[in-house]
Every structure is written in C-alpha cells, then in structure tokens.
C-alpha cells in the first residue's frame, strides 16, 4: 500500500516501481497471489524496462512472472539477458532455477539454485526452493539418502530465516515428508502432530 501511494504521487519513480514489482512477484510466488499478481508484477517490470532496458531487477521480475504464467520461452529471453548483465545477482539465478524447474530440468534447476544460495546464503526463498527441488530430484532417482538429507538441510535453513507463519507451515510439512523417507519416524511424528493443529493441514 505504501508503494502504491508512492507511485501515485510520483509515477516516474522507477525505483519505487521496481520495488512494487518485486513485492507483486513475491505475493504471486510465495503468498498465494497466483496469476493476478504475476500479471501485475509483469506489467510493472515492463514499465521499468521502457525507461531502463538494462535493469537486471526488472528483467528478473519479468522473466519469473512469465515462468509463473507458463510462458517459458518468453521468460528465458528476459532471464538470459538478466544473467548476462548481472551474473552475481542471486535473484537472477533463483529465477533461472524456477524456469528450469518449470521446464522439468531439475538438474539445471539445482545448479542455478545452488548458485543463488552461495551468493545469498541468508535468503529463505533460495534455500526453500533448493530444498523443494532436491526433494523432487530425490524422488526421480529413488530417494537416495544424500539428496534427501540435503533437502532437509536447506529446508531447515529456510525455516531458521524467519519466513511468514503460513510458509513456515509448508516448510515443516515438506520436512516431515523427508523425515519419513529417511526413516526418522519420531521426528516426522512430532512435525505432523504440530501441523495437524493448523486448519490448512488438519485433513492432510
């Protein structure tokens, strides 16, 4: 709301517009906003790019928004340009990880997400997505313990970085699933007992 007010009073403030685009993308990706917020993020990012075609942040937002809208061919163009301009940015590699995951290439997704975690180790987003893709890759390969334990490590790391309460519940559910796969039934029982008290998980 504050960013919307700031843009209303200064519509040419591209810094505020990019901040708003990033918040729209976060709402879409991680807080249940879905297609409406992906479209909103994309619109704002494109407006920034009209004024600054070489803005890595706007290229990243546009690319990830298009991934969320399942338009991966267009997304790749934005994200490839973003990584060319700013290979050191963790959010760009996070976006490429999302792109490869959507395309079903979890090996490439893991490479990009590991880069994102190395570049910004204190970001819960990168750690959580890496934990999820490691779990998916483990399932593809018959759940080798090494991959499952790496998934657990990054999920626990994401939980330690203070995500929102609803996201923390999703992370705990994922962690409980991996505990079952590694035979850690006592830990899994504790996690699921804690989650069953939440309305969103009472029927799972």
PDB file of N, CA, C and O in Angstrom, residues 124-164:
ATOM      1  N   UNK A 124      15.728 -16.968   2.612  1.00  0.00           N
ATOM      2  CA  UNK A 124      14.913 -18.173   2.797  1.00  0.00           C
ATOM      3  C   UNK A 124      14.343 -18.656   1.466  1.00  0.00           C
ATOM      4  O   UNK A 124      14.141 -19.860   1.269  1.00  0.00           O
ATOM      5  N   UNK A 125      14.084 -17.731   0.529  1.00  0.00           N
ATOM      6  CA  UNK A 125      13.498 -18.129  -0.744  1.00  0.00           C
ATOM      7  C   UNK A 125      14.383 -19.130  -1.485  1.00  0.00           C
ATOM      8  O   UNK A 125      13.908 -20.161  -1.962  1.00  0.00           O
ATOM      9  N   UNK A 126      15.678 -18.803  -1.583  1.00  0.00           N
ATOM     10  CA  UNK A 126      16.602 -19.687  -2.304  1.00  0.00           C
ATOM     11  C   UNK A 126      16.739 -21.034  -1.600  1.00  0.00           C
ATOM     12  O   UNK A 126      16.737 -22.096  -2.238  1.00  0.00           O
ATOM     13  N   UNK A 127      16.876 -20.992  -0.273  1.00  0.00           N
ATOM     14  CA  UNK A 127      17.027 -22.232   0.480  1.00  0.00           C
ATOM     15  C   UNK A 127      15.785 -23.110   0.379  1.00  0.00           C
ATOM     16  O   UNK A 127      15.889 -24.331   0.227  1.00  0.00           O
ATOM     17  N   UNK A 128      14.617 -22.491   0.450  1.00  0.00           N
ATOM     18  CA  UNK A 128      13.394 -23.278   0.390  1.00  0.00           C
ATOM     19  C   UNK A 128      13.226 -23.909  -0.992  1.00  0.00           C
ATOM     20  O   UNK A 128      12.918 -25.095  -1.123  1.00  0.00           O
ATOM     21  N   UNK A 129      13.425 -23.097  -2.041  1.00  0.00           N
ATOM     22  CA  UNK A 129      13.254 -23.656  -3.374  1.00  0.00           C
ATOM     23  C   UNK A 129      14.281 -24.749  -3.647  1.00  0.00           C
ATOM     24  O   UNK A 129      13.970 -25.784  -4.252  1.00  0.00           O
ATOM     25  N   UNK A 130      15.510 -24.554  -3.168  1.00  0.00           N
ATOM     26  CA  UNK A 130      16.525 -25.593  -3.345  1.00  0.00           C
ATOM     27  C   UNK A 130      16.117 -26.861  -2.607  1.00  0.00           C
ATOM     28  O   UNK A 130      16.245 -27.978  -3.134  1.00  0.00           O
ATOM     29  N   UNK A 131      15.602 -26.710  -1.389  1.00  0.00           N
ATOM     30  CA  UNK A 131      15.129 -27.880  -0.649  1.00  0.00           C
ATOM     31  C   UNK A 131      14.019 -28.612  -1.380  1.00  0.00           C
ATOM     32  O   UNK A 131      14.003 -29.852  -1.432  1.00  0.00           O
ATOM     33  N   UNK A 132      13.103 -27.869  -1.996  1.00  0.00           N
ATOM     34  CA  UNK A 132      11.993 -28.493  -2.728  1.00  0.00           C
ATOM     35  C   UNK A 132      12.496 -29.239  -3.961  1.00  0.00           C
ATOM     36  O   UNK A 132      12.066 -30.367  -4.232  1.00  0.00           O
ATOM     37  N   UNK A 133      13.395 -28.606  -4.710  1.00  0.00           N
ATOM     38  CA  UNK A 133      13.874 -29.246  -5.936  1.00  0.00           C
ATOM     39  C   UNK A 133      14.758 -30.449  -5.604  1.00  0.00           C
ATOM     40  O   UNK A 133      14.734 -31.467  -6.310  1.00  0.00           O
ATOM     41  N   UNK A 134      15.516 -30.374  -4.524  1.00  0.00           N
ATOM     42  CA  UNK A 134      16.295 -31.540  -4.091  1.00  0.00           C
ATOM     43  C   UNK A 134      15.371 -32.706  -3.744  1.00  0.00           C
ATOM     44  O   UNK A 134      15.659 -33.863  -4.076  1.00  0.00           O
ATOM     45  N   UNK A 135      14.257 -32.400  -3.093  1.00  0.00           N
ATOM     46  CA  UNK A 135      13.298 -33.456  -2.767  1.00  0.00           C
ATOM     47  C   UNK A 135      12.707 -34.063  -4.045  1.00  0.00           C
ATOM     48  O   UNK A 135      12.600 -35.287  -4.173  1.00  0.00           O
ATOM     49  N   UNK A 136      12.357 -33.208  -4.999  1.00  0.00           N
ATOM     50  CA  UNK A 136      11.800 -33.702  -6.263  1.00  0.00           C
ATOM     51  C   UNK A 136      12.820 -34.547  -7.028  1.00  0.00           C
ATOM     52  O   UNK A 136      12.483 -35.586  -7.590  1.00  0.00           O
ATOM     53  N   UNK A 137      14.064 -34.078  -7.040  1.00  0.00           N
ATOM     54  CA  UNK A 137      15.119 -34.822  -7.730  1.00  0.00           C
ATOM     55  C   UNK A 137      15.366 -36.165  -7.042  1.00  0.00           C
ATOM     56  O   UNK A 137      15.584 -37.196  -7.706  1.00  0.00           O
ATOM     57  N   UNK A 138      15.318 -36.153  -5.708  1.00  0.00           N
ATOM     58  CA  UNK A 138      15.496 -37.406  -4.968  1.00  0.00           C
ATOM     59  C   UNK A 138      14.406 -38.404  -5.339  1.00  0.00           C
ATOM     60  O   UNK A 138      14.672 -39.600  -5.519  1.00  0.00           O
ATOM     61  N   UNK A 139      13.166 -37.929  -5.471  1.00  0.00           N
ATOM     62  CA  UNK A 139      12.064 -38.819  -5.843  1.00  0.00           C
ATOM     63  C   UNK A 139      12.274 -39.400  -7.234  1.00  0.00           C
ATOM     64  O   UNK A 139      11.970 -40.572  -7.487  1.00  0.00           O
ATOM     65  N   UNK A 140      12.825 -38.593  -8.152  1.00  0.00           N
ATOM     66  CA  UNK A 140      13.121 -39.081  -9.505  1.00  0.00           C
ATOM     67  C   UNK A 140      14.142 -40.215  -9.477  1.00  0.00           C
ATOM     68  O   UNK A 140      14.084 -41.134 -10.296  1.00  0.00           O
ATOM     69  N   UNK A 141      15.098 -40.119  -8.537  1.00  0.00           N
ATOM     70  CA  UNK A 141      16.219 -41.062  -8.510  1.00  0.00           C
ATOM     71  C   UNK A 141      16.053 -42.175  -7.479  1.00  0.00           C
ATOM     72  O   UNK A 141      17.014 -42.868  -7.145  1.00  0.00           O
ATOM     73  N   UNK A 142      14.833 -42.331  -6.946  1.00  0.00           N
ATOM     74  CA  UNK A 142      14.607 -43.400  -5.977  1.00  0.00           C
ATOM     75  C   UNK A 142      14.961 -43.032  -4.557  1.00  0.00           C
ATOM     76  O   UNK A 142      15.247 -43.897  -3.728  1.00  0.00           O
ATOM     77  N   UNK A 143      14.960 -41.740  -4.250  1.00  0.00           N
ATOM     78  CA  UNK A 143      15.195 -41.204  -2.903  1.00  0.00           C
ATOM     79  C   UNK A 143      16.540 -41.589  -2.296  1.00  0.00           C
ATOM     80  O   UNK A 143      16.612 -42.128  -1.182  1.00  0.00           O
ATOM     81  N   UNK A 144      17.657 -41.315  -2.994  1.00  0.00           N
ATOM     82  CA  UNK A 144      18.969 -41.544  -2.356  1.00  0.00           C
ATOM     83  C   UNK A 144      19.104 -40.663  -1.122  1.00  0.00           C
ATOM     84  O   UNK A 144      18.729 -39.486  -1.130  1.00  0.00           O
ATOM     85  N   UNK A 145      19.619 -41.250  -0.070  1.00  0.00           N
ATOM     86  CA  UNK A 145      19.661 -40.570   1.227  1.00  0.00           C
ATOM     87  C   UNK A 145      20.415 -39.239   1.168  1.00  0.00           C
ATOM     88  O   UNK A 145      20.025 -38.256   1.803  1.00  0.00           O
ATOM     89  N   UNK A 146      21.482 -39.194   0.366  1.00  0.00           N
ATOM     90  CA  UNK A 146      22.285 -37.976   0.290  1.00  0.00           C
ATOM     91  C   UNK A 146      21.450 -36.786  -0.182  1.00  0.00           C
ATOM     92  O   UNK A 146      21.520 -35.693   0.392  1.00  0.00           O
ATOM     93  N   UNK A 147      20.633 -36.986  -1.209  1.00  0.00           N
ATOM     94  CA  UNK A 147      19.806 -35.897  -1.726  1.00  0.00           C
ATOM     95  C   UNK A 147      18.707 -35.523  -0.737  1.00  0.00           C
ATOM     96  O   UNK A 147      18.396 -34.339  -0.562  1.00  0.00           O
ATOM     97  N   UNK A 148      18.112 -36.533  -0.097  1.00  0.00           N
ATOM     98  CA  UNK A 148      17.048 -36.245   0.876  1.00  0.00           C
ATOM     99  C   UNK A 148      17.605 -35.439   2.043  1.00  0.00           C
ATOM    100  O   UNK A 148      16.987 -34.471   2.508  1.00  0.00           O
ATOM    101  N   UNK A 149      18.789 -35.804   2.507  1.00  0.00           N
ATOM    102  CA  UNK A 149      19.383 -35.078   3.633  1.00  0.00           C
ATOM    103  C   UNK A 149      19.773 -33.658   3.235  1.00  0.00           C
ATOM    104  O   UNK A 149      19.663 -32.727   4.045  1.00  0.00           O
ATOM    105  N   UNK A 150      20.216 -33.465   1.997  1.00  0.00           N
ATOM    106  CA  UNK A 150      20.492 -32.103   1.530  1.00  0.00           C
ATOM    107  C   UNK A 150      19.205 -31.285   1.472  1.00  0.00           C
ATOM    108  O   UNK A 150      19.189 -30.103   1.803  1.00  0.00           O
ATOM    109  N   UNK A 151      18.120 -31.925   1.043  1.00  0.00           N
ATOM    110  CA  UNK A 151      16.821 -31.251   1.042  1.00  0.00           C
ATOM    111  C   UNK A 151      16.432 -30.823   2.453  1.00  0.00           C
ATOM    112  O   UNK A 151      15.979 -29.689   2.680  1.00  0.00           O
ATOM    113  N   UNK A 152      16.633 -31.721   3.410  1.00  0.00           N
ATOM    114  CA  UNK A 152      16.324 -31.393   4.803  1.00  0.00           C
ATOM    115  C   UNK A 152      17.169 -30.223   5.288  1.00  0.00           C
ATOM    116  O   UNK A 152      16.670 -29.320   5.963  1.00  0.00           O
ATOM    117  N   UNK A 153      18.455 -30.228   4.961  1.00  0.00           N
ATOM    118  CA  UNK A 153      19.358 -29.165   5.404  1.00  0.00           C
ATOM    119  C   UNK A 153      18.858 -27.809   4.932  1.00  0.00           C
ATOM    120  O   UNK A 153      18.777 -26.852   5.722  1.00  0.00           O
ATOM    121  N   UNK A 154      18.512 -27.696   3.653  1.00  0.00           N
ATOM    122  CA  UNK A 154      18.108 -26.392   3.122  1.00  0.00           C
ATOM    123  C   UNK A 154      16.709 -25.995   3.600  1.00  0.00           C
ATOM    124  O   UNK A 154      16.429 -24.797   3.768  1.00  0.00           O
ATOM    125  N   UNK A 155      15.846 -26.972   3.851  1.00  0.00           N
ATOM    126  CA  UNK A 155      14.531 -26.651   4.393  1.00  0.00           C
ATOM    127  C   UNK A 155      14.655 -26.124   5.821  1.00  0.00           C
ATOM    128  O   UNK A 155      14.014 -25.126   6.189  1.00  0.00           O
ATOM    129  N   UNK A 156      15.488 -26.772   6.624  1.00  0.00           N
ATOM    130  CA  UNK A 156      15.734 -26.295   7.990  1.00  0.00           C
ATOM    131  C   UNK A 156      16.372 -24.907   7.962  1.00  0.00           C
ATOM    132  O   UNK A 156      16.027 -24.020   8.756  1.00  0.00           O
ATOM    133  N   UNK A 157      17.288 -24.708   7.015  1.00  0.00           N
ATOM    134  CA  UNK A 157      17.923 -23.396   6.868  1.00  0.00           C
ATOM    135  C   UNK A 157      16.884 -22.333   6.534  1.00  0.00           C
ATOM    136  O   UNK A 157      16.887 -21.242   7.109  1.00  0.00           O
ATOM    137  N   UNK A 158      15.965 -22.648   5.621  1.00  0.00           N
ATOM    138  CA  UNK A 158      14.911 -21.694   5.278  1.00  0.00           C
ATOM    139  C   UNK A 158      14.039 -21.376   6.494  1.00  0.00           C
ATOM    140  O   UNK A 158      13.681 -20.215   6.736  1.00  0.00           O
ATOM    141  N   UNK A 159      13.705 -22.400   7.270  1.00  0.00           N
ATOM    142  CA  UNK A 159      12.892 -22.185   8.478  1.00  0.00           C
ATOM    143  C   UNK A 159      13.587 -21.269   9.482  1.00  0.00           C
ATOM    144  O   UNK A 159      12.941 -20.501  10.186  1.00  0.00           O
ATOM    145  N   UNK A 160      14.910 -21.345   9.535  1.00  0.00           N
ATOM    146  CA  UNK A 160      15.667 -20.540  10.502  1.00  0.00           C
ATOM    147  C   UNK A 160      15.754 -19.073  10.105  1.00  0.00           C
ATOM    148  O   UNK A 160      16.193 -18.240  10.904  1.00  0.00           O
ATOM    149  N   UNK A 161      15.317 -18.744   8.887  1.00  0.00           N
ATOM    150  CA  UNK A 161      15.468 -17.376   8.364  1.00  0.00           C
ATOM    151  C   UNK A 161      14.165 -16.580   8.441  1.00  0.00           C
ATOM    152  O   UNK A 161      13.969 -15.604   7.712  1.00  0.00           O
ATOM    153  N   UNK A 162      13.258 -17.018   9.319  1.00  0.00           N
ATOM    154  CA  UNK A 162      12.047 -16.270   9.664  1.00  0.00           C
ATOM    155  C   UNK A 162      11.100 -16.001   8.496  1.00  0.00           C
ATOM    156  O   UNK A 162      10.745 -14.846   8.229  1.00  0.00           O
ATOM    157  N   UNK A 163      10.653 -17.051   7.796  1.00  0.00           N
ATOM    158  CA  UNK A 163       9.603 -16.847   6.796  1.00  0.00           C
ATOM    159  C   UNK A 163       8.280 -16.563   7.495  1.00  0.00           C
ATOM    160  O   UNK A 163       8.177 -16.679   8.724  1.00  0.00           O
ATOM    161  N   UNK A 164       7.256 -16.228   6.740  1.00  0.00           N
ATOM    162  CA  UNK A 164       5.944 -15.992   7.338  1.00  0.00           C
ATOM    163  C   UNK A 164       5.409 -17.280   7.951  1.00  0.00           C
ATOM    164  O   UNK A 164       5.855 -18.385   7.616  1.00  0.00           O
TER     165      UNK A 164
END
